[in-house]
mmCIF file of C-alpha atoms in Angstrom:
data_model
loop_
_atom_site.group_PDB
_atom_site.id
_atom_site.type_symbol
_atom_site.label_atom_id
_atom_site.label_comp_id
_atom_site.label_asym_id
_atom_site.label_seq_id
_atom_site.Cartn_x
_atom_site.Cartn_y
_atom_site.Cartn_z
ATOM 1 C CA MET O 198 -15.780 27.088 -62.377
ATOM 2 C CA SER O 199 -14.774 26.173 -58.794
ATOM 3 C CA TYR O 200 -11.687 27.417 -57.074
ATOM 4 C CA LEU O 201 -9.515 25.685 -54.516
ATOM 5 C CA PRO O 202 -10.053 27.240 -51.037
ATOM 6 C CA LEU O 203 -7.456 29.740 -49.934
ATOM 7 C CA SER O 204 -6.302 27.660 -46.967
ATOM 8 C CA VAL O 205 -5.624 24.606 -49.097
ATOM 9 C CA SER O 206 -3.815 26.745 -51.645
ATOM 10 C CA MET O 207 -1.529 28.085 -48.964
ATOM 11 C CA VAL O 208 -0.761 24.565 -47.796
ATOM 12 C CA ALA O 209 -0.024 23.506 -51.329
ATOM 13 C CA VAL O 210 2.378 26.411 -51.776
ATOM 14 C CA PHE O 211 4.195 25.701 -48.511
ATOM 15 C CA PHE O 212 4.229 21.929 -48.377
ATOM 16 C CA LEU O 213 4.049 20.445 -51.857
ATOM 17 C CA PRO O 214 7.698 21.278 -52.666
ATOM 18 C CA ILE O 215 8.654 19.356 -49.550
ATOM 19 C CA ILE O 216 6.220 16.450 -49.475
ATOM 20 C CA VAL O 217 5.706 15.570 -53.160
ATOM 21 C CA PRO O 218 9.341 14.662 -53.981
ATOM 22 C CA THR O 219 9.476 12.281 -51.007
ATOM 23 C CA ILE O 220 6.125 10.448 -51.386
ATOM 24 C CA ALA O 221 5.736 7.454 -53.639
ATOM 25 C CA LEU O 222 2.247 6.081 -54.162
ATOM 26 C CA ASP O 223 1.603 2.387 -53.729
ATOM 27 C CA ARG O 224 -1.255 0.069 -52.732
ATOM 28 C CA ARG O 225 0.011 -1.283 -49.415
ATOM 29 C CA PRO O 226 -2.317 -0.894 -46.392
ATOM 30 C CA SER O 227 -0.920 0.348 -43.081
ATOM 31 C CA SER O 228 -1.863 1.207 -39.522
ATOM 32 C CA ASN O 229 0.122 4.480 -39.464
ATOM 33 C CA ARG O 230 -1.624 7.411 -41.163
ATOM 34 C CA MET O 231 -1.129 11.111 -41.883
ATOM 35 C CA PHE O 232 -4.030 13.582 -41.857
ATOM 36 C CA PHE O 233 -4.688 17.153 -42.980
ATOM 37 C CA VAL O 234 -7.184 18.502 -40.441
ATOM 38 C CA SER O 235 -8.742 21.909 -39.779
ATOM 39 C CA SER O 236 -6.986 23.645 -36.906
ATOM 40 C CA ALA O 237 -10.354 24.824 -35.561
ATOM 41 C CA ARG O 238 -11.207 21.201 -34.708
ATOM 42 C CA ARG O 239 -9.446 19.611 -31.734
ATOM 43 C CA LEU O 240 -7.336 16.544 -32.472
ATOM 44 C CA GLU O 241 -9.037 13.499 -30.956
ATOM 45 C CA LYS O 242 -5.797 11.747 -30.017
ATOM 46 C CA PRO O 243 -2.522 13.256 -28.811
ATOM 47 C CA ILE O 244 0.560 12.893 -30.943
ATOM 48 C CA SER O 245 2.093 9.636 -29.827
ATOM 49 C CA SER O 246 5.591 8.486 -30.447
ATOM 50 C CA VAL O 247 5.554 6.182 -33.484
ATOM 51 C CA ALA O 248 7.697 5.631 -36.686
ATOM 52 C CA VAL O 249 9.458 8.076 -38.813
ATOM 53 C CA ALA O 250 8.243 6.198 -41.894
ATOM 54 C CA ALA O 251 4.653 7.053 -42.916
ATOM 55 C CA LYS O 252 3.029 4.166 -44.746
ATOM 56 C CA ALA O 253 -0.391 5.625 -45.612
ATOM 57 C CA ALA O 254 -2.163 8.956 -45.852
ATOM 58 C CA THR O 255 -5.627 10.476 -46.222
ATOM 59 C CA ILE O 256 -6.173 14.088 -47.287
ATOM 60 C CA THR O 257 -9.210 16.205 -46.312
ATOM 61 C CA THR O 258 -9.728 19.696 -47.745
ATOM 62 C CA VAL O 259 -11.682 22.324 -45.851
ATOM 63 C CA ASP O 260 -14.299 24.382 -47.733
ATOM 64 C CA THR O 261 -14.158 27.678 -45.877
ATOM 65 C CA HIS O 262 -16.799 29.262 -48.134
ATOM 66 C CA GLY O 263 -19.393 26.464 -48.125
ATOM 67 C CA GLY O 264 -19.200 25.818 -44.367
ATOM 68 C CA GLY O 265 -18.344 22.145 -44.714
ATOM 69 C CA GLU O 266 -15.673 19.636 -45.658
ATOM 70 C CA ARG O 267 -15.050 18.018 -49.024
ATOM 71 C CA PRO O 268 -13.037 14.850 -48.423
ATOM 72 C CA CYS O 269 -10.819 13.798 -51.257
ATOM 73 C CA GLU O 270 -10.467 10.177 -52.201
ATOM 74 C CA PRO O 271 -8.000 8.482 -49.834
ATOM 75 C CA HIS O 272 -4.679 7.590 -51.420
ATOM 76 C CA PRO O 273 -2.608 4.887 -49.717
ATOM 77 C CA CYS O 274 1.007 5.820 -49.941
ATOM 78 C CA SER O 275 4.331 5.204 -48.282
ATOM 79 C CA SER O 276 7.032 7.722 -47.653
ATOM 80 C CA MET O 277 10.289 8.354 -45.910
ATOM 81 C CA LEU O 278 10.381 11.960 -44.684
ATOM 82 C CA ASP O 279 14.066 12.569 -45.037
ATOM 83 C CA ARG O 280 13.887 16.332 -45.301
ATOM 84 C CA ARG O 281 15.681 17.508 -42.200
ATOM 85 C CA SER O 282 13.444 20.492 -41.437
ATOM 86 C CA VAL O 283 10.169 18.563 -41.718
ATOM 87 C CA LEU O 284 11.551 15.557 -39.876
ATOM 88 C CA THR O 285 12.793 17.750 -37.027
ATOM 89 C CA ASP O 286 9.385 19.370 -36.606
ATOM 90 C CA ILE O 287 7.622 16.031 -36.672
ATOM 91 C CA ILE O 288 9.909 14.373 -34.128
ATOM 92 C CA PHE O 289 10.155 17.221 -31.655
ATOM 93 C CA LYS O 290 6.769 18.917 -32.122
ATOM 94 C CA GLY O 291 4.510 16.268 -33.593
ATOM 95 C CA THR O 292 2.831 18.770 -35.924
ATOM 96 C CA VAL O 293 3.596 21.130 -38.796
ATOM 97 C CA SER O 294 1.038 23.939 -39.096
ATOM 98 C CA ALA O 295 0.135 26.596 -41.632
ATOM 99 C CA THR O 296 -2.827 28.976 -41.165
ATOM 100 C CA SER O 297 -5.988 26.864 -40.759
ATOM 101 C CA VAL O 298 -4.474 23.522 -41.747
ATOM 102 C CA VAL O 299 -2.581 21.161 -39.452
ATOM 103 C CA PHE O 300 -0.454 18.272 -40.646
ATOM 104 C CA SER O 301 -0.335 15.690 -37.824
ATOM 105 C CA PHE O 302 1.753 12.565 -37.828
ATOM 106 C CA PRO O 303 1.937 9.724 -35.273
ATOM 107 C CA ILE O 304 5.594 9.004 -34.648
ATOM 108 C CA GLU O 305 7.706 6.538 -32.686
ATOM 109 C CA THR O 306 11.224 7.087 -31.476
ATOM 110 C CA PRO O 307 13.457 4.554 -29.706
ATOM 111 C CA ALA O 308 13.634 6.744 -26.599
ATOM 112 C CA ALA O 309 9.854 7.104 -26.393
ATOM 113 C CA LEU O 310 9.310 3.386 -26.948
ATOM 114 C CA ALA O 311 11.798 2.573 -24.187
ATOM 115 C CA ALA O 312 10.138 5.069 -21.825
ATOM 116 C CA ASN O 313 6.680 3.623 -22.511
ATOM 117 C CA LYS O 314 7.936 0.088 -21.965
ATOM 118 C CA GLU O 315 9.630 1.049 -18.695
ATOM 119 C CA ALA O 316 6.477 2.829 -17.456
ATOM 120 C CA LYS O 317 4.354 -0.255 -18.182
ATOM 121 C CA GLU O 318 6.848 -2.526 -16.446
ATOM 122 C CA ASN O 319 6.986 -0.230 -13.398
ATOM 123 C CA LEU O 320 3.189 -0.144 -13.236
ATOM 124 C CA SER O 321 3.024 -3.924 -13.503
ATOM 125 C CA THR O 322 5.702 -4.361 -10.819
ATOM 126 C CA SER O 323 3.978 -1.867 -8.516
ATOM 127 C CA GLY O 324 0.673 -3.720 -8.886
ATOM 128 C CA LYS O 325 2.307 -7.073 -8.121
ATOM 129 C CA ASN O 326 4.070 -5.618 -5.053
ATOM 130 C CA ASN O 327 0.816 -4.158 -3.723
ATOM 131 C CA ARG O 328 -0.989 -7.473 -4.114
ATOM 132 C CA LEU O 329 1.892 -9.302 -2.403
ATOM 133 C CA LYS O 330 1.945 -6.705 0.383
ATOM 134 C CA ASN O 331 -1.787 -7.168 1.011
ATOM 135 C CA ARG O 332 -1.480 -10.958 1.109
ATOM 136 C CA LEU O 333 1.477 -10.812 3.491
ATOM 137 C CA GLY O 334 -0.287 -8.251 5.694
ATOM 138 C CA LYS O 335 -3.294 -10.540 6.096
ATOM 139 C CA ARG O 336 -0.987 -13.449 6.910
ATOM 140 C CA ILE O 337 0.845 -11.401 9.540
ATOM 141 C CA LEU O 338 -2.427 -10.456 11.233
ATOM 142 C CA THR O 339 -3.110 -14.149 11.846
ATOM 143 C CA ILE O 340 -0.331 -13.973 14.455
ATOM 144 C CA CYS O 341 -2.777 -11.940 16.585
ATOM 145 C CA GLY O 342 -4.997 -15.017 16.907
ATOM 146 C CA ILE O 343 -2.020 -17.224 17.750
ATOM 147 C CA MET O 344 -0.964 -14.799 20.477
ATOM 148 C CA ASP O 345 -4.490 -14.860 21.934
ATOM 149 C CA GLU O 346 -4.448 -18.662 22.063
ATOM 150 C CA LEU O 347 -0.996 -18.611 23.653
ATOM 151 C CA GLN O 348 -2.267 -16.210 26.342
ATOM 152 C CA ARG O 349 -5.197 -18.533 27.055
ATOM 153 C CA ASP O 350 -2.963 -21.587 27.482
ATOM 154 C CA LEU O 351 -0.363 -19.634 29.455
ATOM 155 C CA PHE O 352 -2.921 -18.315 31.934
ATOM 156 C CA GLN O 353 -4.168 -21.877 32.402
ATOM 157 C CA ASN O 354 -0.627 -23.282 32.848
ATOM 158 C CA ARG O 355 -0.979 -25.712 29.954
ATOM 159 C CA TRP O 356 2.733 -26.408 29.487
ATOM 160 C CA ASP O 357 2.052 -29.287 27.093
ATOM 161 C CA LEU O 358 0.354 -26.837 24.711
ATOM 162 C CA ILE O 359 2.607 -23.836 25.279
ATOM 163 C CA GLU O 360 5.720 -25.687 24.110
ATOM 164 C CA GLN O 361 4.247 -25.942 20.590
ATOM 165 C CA TYR O 362 3.961 -22.188 20.033
ATOM 166 C CA PRO O 363 7.654 -21.232 19.533
ATOM 167 C CA THR O 364 7.957 -23.538 16.514
ATOM 168 C CA GLN O 365 4.669 -22.294 15.097
ATOM 169 C CA LEU O 366 5.707 -18.647 15.445
ATOM 170 C CA ARG O 367 9.152 -19.326 13.978
ATOM 171 C CA SER O 368 7.466 -20.286 10.709
ATOM 172 C CA PHE O 369 6.510 -16.611 10.239
ATOM 173 C CA VAL O 370 10.126 -15.393 9.941
ATOM 174 C CA PRO O 371 10.159 -15.390 6.091
ATOM 175 C CA VAL O 372 6.697 -13.757 6.010
ATOM 176 C CA LEU O 373 7.773 -10.878 8.245
ATOM 177 C CA THR O 374 11.056 -10.435 6.371
ATOM 178 C CA THR O 375 9.419 -10.436 2.937
ATOM 179 C CA PHE O 376 6.752 -7.957 4.053
ATOM 180 C CA THR O 377 9.430 -5.602 5.383
ATOM 181 C CA ASP O 378 11.312 -5.583 2.063
ATOM 182 C CA THR O 379 8.175 -5.447 -0.123
ATOM 183 C CA ALA O 380 6.211 -2.786 1.736
ATOM 184 C CA PHE O 381 9.155 -0.396 2.137
ATOM 185 C CA PRO O 382 11.560 -0.986 -0.774
ATOM 186 C CA GLY O 383 12.879 2.566 -1.229
ATOM 187 C CA ASP O 384 15.519 4.752 0.386
ATOM 188 C CA GLY O 385 15.118 7.601 2.868
ATOM 189 C CA SER O 386 12.144 7.119 5.199
ATOM 190 C CA ASP O 387 11.556 3.596 3.827
ATOM 191 C CA GLN O 388 15.048 2.603 4.871
ATOM 192 C CA GLY O 389 14.431 3.886 8.401
ATOM 193 C CA LEU O 390 11.185 1.915 8.603
ATOM 194 C CA ARG O 391 12.924 -1.255 7.413
ATOM 195 C CA VAL O 392 15.492 -0.875 10.192
ATOM 196 C CA ALA O 393 12.726 -0.334 12.771
ATOM 197 C CA LEU O 394 10.731 -3.344 11.535
ATOM 198 C CA ARG O 395 13.761 -5.622 11.539
ATOM 199 C CA TYR O 396 14.608 -4.479 15.072
ATOM 200 C CA GLU O 397 11.109 -5.346 16.311
ATOM 201 C CA VAL O 398 11.243 -8.731 14.558
ATOM 202 C CA GLY O 399 14.553 -9.483 16.273
ATOM 203 C CA ARG O 400 13.195 -8.507 19.699
ATOM 204 C CA PHE O 401 10.010 -10.503 19.096
ATOM 205 C CA PHE O 402 11.825 -13.746 18.278
ATOM 206 C CA GLY O 403 14.309 -13.118 21.076
ATOM 207 C CA ALA O 404 11.343 -13.157 23.450
ATOM 208 C CA VAL O 405 10.063 -16.328 21.735
ATOM 209 C CA GLU O 406 13.347 -18.041 22.641
ATOM 210 C CA ARG O 407 13.028 -16.866 26.251
ATOM 211 C CA LEU O 408 9.511 -18.298 26.344
ATOM 212 C CA LYS O 409 10.851 -21.605 25.054
ATOM 213 C CA LEU O 410 13.481 -21.627 27.816
ATOM 214 C CA ALA O 411 10.884 -20.723 30.478
ATOM 215 C CA VAL O 412 8.640 -23.564 29.310
ATOM 216 C CA SER O 413 11.487 -26.057 29.570
ATOM 217 C CA ARG O 414 11.991 -24.982 33.206
ATOM 218 C CA LYS O 415 8.253 -24.469 33.841
ATOM 219 C CA ASP O 416 9.026 -21.003 35.191
ATOM 220 C CA ILE O 417 5.661 -19.232 35.083
ATOM 221 C CA ASP O 418 6.949 -15.734 35.952
ATOM 222 C CA ALA O 419 9.624 -15.907 33.247
ATOM 223 C CA ALA O 420 6.997 -17.172 30.820
ATOM 224 C CA TYR O 421 4.695 -14.237 31.645
ATOM 225 C CA LEU O 422 7.530 -11.764 31.079
ATOM 226 C CA ALA O 423 8.571 -13.409 27.817
ATOM 227 C CA TYR O 424 5.001 -13.355 26.556
ATOM 228 C CA ALA O 425 4.613 -9.695 27.522
ATOM 229 C CA ASN O 426 7.730 -8.809 25.516
ATOM 230 C CA MET O 427 6.508 -10.848 22.547
ATOM 231 C CA ALA O 428 3.146 -9.045 22.574
ATOM 232 C CA LEU O 429 4.765 -5.620 22.982
ATOM 233 C CA HIS O 430 7.256 -5.962 20.107
ATOM 234 C CA PHE O 431 4.715 -7.534 17.778
ATOM 235 C CA ASP O 432 2.352 -4.623 18.501
ATOM 236 C CA ARG O 433 5.137 -2.174 17.647
ATOM 237 C CA TYR O 434 5.824 -4.091 14.438
ATOM 238 C CA LEU O 435 2.174 -3.706 13.398
ATOM 239 C CA LYS O 436 2.282 0.030 14.086
ATOM 240 C CA ALA O 437 5.572 0.598 12.262
ATOM 241 C CA GLY O 438 4.373 -1.523 9.330
ATOM 242 C CA ILE O 439 1.121 0.494 9.078
ATOM 243 C CA LEU O 440 -0.919 -2.668 9.648
ATOM 244 C CA TYR O 441 -3.142 -1.214 12.353
ATOM 245 C CA GLN O 442 -6.771 -1.155 11.245
ATOM 246 C CA TYR O 443 -7.991 1.819 13.265
ATOM 247 C CA GLN O 444 -6.908 5.308 14.257
ATOM 248 C CA GLU O 445 -5.823 5.858 17.847
ATOM 249 C CA ILE O 446 -7.684 8.657 19.637
ATOM 250 C CA SER O 447 -7.557 10.009 23.180
ATOM 251 C CA THR O 448 -10.428 8.844 25.409
ATOM 252 C CA GLU O 449 -9.429 10.793 28.518
ATOM 253 C CA LYS O 450 -11.959 13.598 27.972
ATOM 254 C CA TYR O 451 -14.867 11.144 28.053
ATOM 255 C CA PHE O 452 -14.139 10.167 31.672
ATOM 256 C CA GLU O 453 -13.795 13.579 33.263
ATOM 257 C CA ASN O 454 -15.871 14.365 36.367
ATOM 258 C CA LEU O 455 -16.754 10.713 37.028
ATOM 259 C CA ASP O 456 -16.793 9.100 40.469
ATOM 260 C CA ASP O 457 -13.786 6.811 40.069
ATOM 261 C CA SER O 458 -14.493 4.945 43.297
ATOM 262 C CA ILE O 459 -17.390 3.048 41.714
ATOM 263 C CA ILE O 460 -15.287 1.991 38.715
ATOM 264 C CA TYR O 461 -11.955 0.784 40.067
ATOM 265 C CA ALA O 462 -9.946 0.224 43.228
ATOM 266 C CA ASP O 463 -7.189 2.556 44.322
ATOM 267 C CA PRO O 464 -4.063 1.186 42.550
ATOM 268 C CA ARG O 465 -1.765 2.472 45.301
ATOM 269 C CA LYS O 466 -3.517 0.383 47.939
ATOM 270 C CA ASN O 467 -4.536 -2.548 45.778
ATOM 271 C CA PRO O 468 -2.223 -2.856 42.744
ATOM 272 C CA ALA O 469 -2.982 -5.072 39.777
ATOM 273 C CA TYR O 470 -0.937 -8.156 38.889
ATOM 274 C CA VAL O 471 -0.697 -10.549 35.954
ATOM 275 C CA ARG O 472 -4.064 -11.957 34.831
ATOM 276 C CA ASP O 473 -6.008 -9.166 36.578
ATOM 277 C CA LEU O 474 -8.711 -7.287 34.679
ATOM 278 C CA VAL O 475 -7.939 -3.565 34.784
ATOM 279 C CA ILE O 476 -9.081 -0.189 33.586
ATOM 280 C CA LEU O 477 -6.637 2.586 32.681
ATOM 281 C CA ALA O 478 -7.208 5.297 35.277
ATOM 282 C CA SER O 479 -5.076 8.020 33.670
ATOM 283 C CA GLY O 480 -3.407 9.018 30.437
ATOM 284 C CA PRO O 481 -4.646 9.336 26.852
ATOM 285 C CA ASP O 482 -6.265 5.871 27.012
ATOM 286 C CA LYS O 483 -8.167 6.571 30.224
ATOM 287 C CA GLY O 484 -11.287 4.448 30.494
ATOM 288 C CA ARG O 485 -10.108 1.627 28.234
ATOM 289 C CA THR O 486 -10.178 -1.841 29.723
ATOM 290 C CA GLY O 487 -7.788 -4.728 29.393
ATOM 291 C CA THR O 488 -5.768 -7.457 31.121
ATOM 292 C CA VAL O 489 -2.332 -7.313 32.731
ATOM 293 C CA ILE O 490 -0.120 -9.783 30.851
ATOM 294 C CA GLY O 491 3.250 -8.922 32.396
ATOM 295 C CA ILE O 492 5.186 -6.779 34.871
ATOM 296 C CA PHE O 493 8.657 -5.396 34.189
ATOM 297 C CA PRO O 494 10.648 -6.149 37.375
ATOM 298 C CA ASP O 495 12.978 -3.144 37.154
ATOM 299 C CA THR O 496 10.255 -0.454 36.846
ATOM 300 C CA GLN O 497 7.144 -2.307 38.063
ATOM 301 C CA ASN O 498 5.377 -0.981 34.953
ATOM 302 C CA ARG O 499 2.402 -3.038 33.845
ATOM 303 C CA VAL O 500 2.054 -4.442 30.335
ATOM 304 C CA VAL O 501 -1.652 -4.256 29.547
ATOM 305 C CA LYS O 502 -3.336 -6.007 26.660
ATOM 306 C CA LEU O 503 -6.325 -3.787 25.925
ATOM 307 C CA ASP O 504 -9.688 -5.194 24.998
ATOM 308 C CA ARG O 505 -10.470 -5.201 21.294
ATOM 309 C CA TYR O 506 -11.280 -1.667 20.075
ATOM 310 C CA ASP O 507 -12.876 -2.848 16.831
ATOM 311 C CA PRO O 508 -14.879 -6.107 17.118
ATOM 312 C CA THR O 509 -14.056 -6.959 13.489
ATOM 313 C CA SER O 510 -10.298 -6.507 13.943
ATOM 314 C CA PRO O 511 -7.971 -9.216 15.310
ATOM 315 C CA ILE O 512 -5.703 -6.577 16.882
ATOM 316 C CA ARG O 513 -5.571 -5.955 20.626
ATOM 317 C CA GLU O 514 -3.330 -3.034 21.436
ATOM 318 C CA ILE O 515 -0.521 -3.348 23.975
ATOM 319 C CA LYS O 516 0.243 -0.535 26.420
ATOM 320 C CA VAL O 517 3.006 -0.182 29.001
ATOM 321 C CA VAL O 518 1.753 1.958 31.894
ATOM 322 C CA THR O 519 2.790 2.772 35.430
ATOM 323 C CA LYS O 520 1.410 0.809 38.354
ATOM 324 C CA GLU O 521 -0.827 3.761 39.279
ATOM 325 C CA TRP O 522 -2.493 3.847 35.846
ATOM 326 C CA ALA O 523 -3.556 0.177 35.787
ATOM 327 C CA ALA O 524 -6.420 -0.036 38.270
ATOM 328 C CA LEU O 525 -8.391 -3.138 39.219
ATOM 329 C CA ARG O 526 -11.956 -3.093 37.935
ATOM 330 C CA LEU O 527 -14.694 -3.358 40.523
ATOM 331 C CA GLY O 528 -17.842 -5.436 40.372
ATOM 332 C CA GLU O 529 -18.627 -8.573 38.422
ATOM 333 C CA GLN O 530 -16.598 -8.736 35.218
ATOM 334 C CA ASP O 531 -16.657 -10.953 32.157
ATOM 335 C CA PRO O 532 -13.478 -13.012 31.691
ATOM 336 C CA ASP O 533 -10.898 -12.043 29.131
ATOM 337 C CA ALA O 534 -12.006 -12.798 25.568
ATOM 338 C CA VAL O 535 -9.151 -15.288 25.063
ATOM 339 C CA PHE O 536 -10.928 -17.786 27.321
ATOM 340 C CA LEU O 537 -13.804 -17.883 24.848
ATOM 341 C CA ILE O 538 -11.554 -19.197 22.073
ATOM 342 C CA PRO O 539 -12.241 -22.916 21.540
ATOM 343 C CA ARG O 540 -9.278 -25.241 21.442
ATOM 344 C CA LYS O 541 -8.611 -27.110 18.231
ATOM 345 C CA ASP O 542 -7.411 -30.118 20.206
ATOM 346 C CA ALA O 543 -10.363 -32.486 20.436
ATOM 347 C CA LYS O 544 -8.740 -34.230 23.398
ATOM 348 C CA GLU O 545 -8.901 -31.086 25.500
ATOM 349 C CA GLU O 546 -10.702 -31.660 28.786
#
């Protein structure tokens, strides 16, 4: 004669008075199930939030003497666990345990369902914002190419071509505005970055208007200054918007103990002007080469458009340095890279 294992007997003593009166057998299938499982075996799935009504159950007894399990025949059933003590344990703990047997029950509560739905929506929104941010960032970087073409035409005094650029650049206003709000939507530091980005956008398009006015008067010096301000504020926008594609490092240590006289002319005796090819003779960017694109009349500081640091990047960094730091390069030099950009106008001479 076989005897029911001790663990199952204990469960029967503790739980049958509670469960039996509230379970009615029927033949309806369901996706929600209850299980009696040995506590020595880890539950494969965590207790999720799902319905207070259990619509089906399967019981497994554990044979502690024979070293194995004897599954009983599954009995589909439906129940409404309206006993307050059991219901409380299920909702707040997810399990009801006794010795070596665990009664686990997948449950759903309105609060948990709402939290899960909100988490999925937030994840979906975050993914959409990141994709939009990446698309806008790539679009903004195309302005770098437009600025290079504008520099080429400006240095060649092509007024008929220069007058087309303000309208073309104006079309990027909604792109820059949308990127600012999408990339930094929060409060705190994000709010400060939004203010900084909007400030740089305002200064950039203010310089665009000054370029337009200089073109109408064919004032080359005013056009140089307007372009220099455009390049400077757009560069600051890229840095504030974390759109730079490389990490800035100091190059000064690489040019220590070199004979400077064979590299550049003395900037105090022979200063650099707009369109001159220069090398930075001092400062953290010492040794980097570039082109003077503007001079601020009040300070005589030079605005230098550095040569491309990364050949695969469209970005050319803008630096404002003193007259003594921008030194004319000596020897035969290749022209600025902007002059290698082909014009799209087939009628160009």
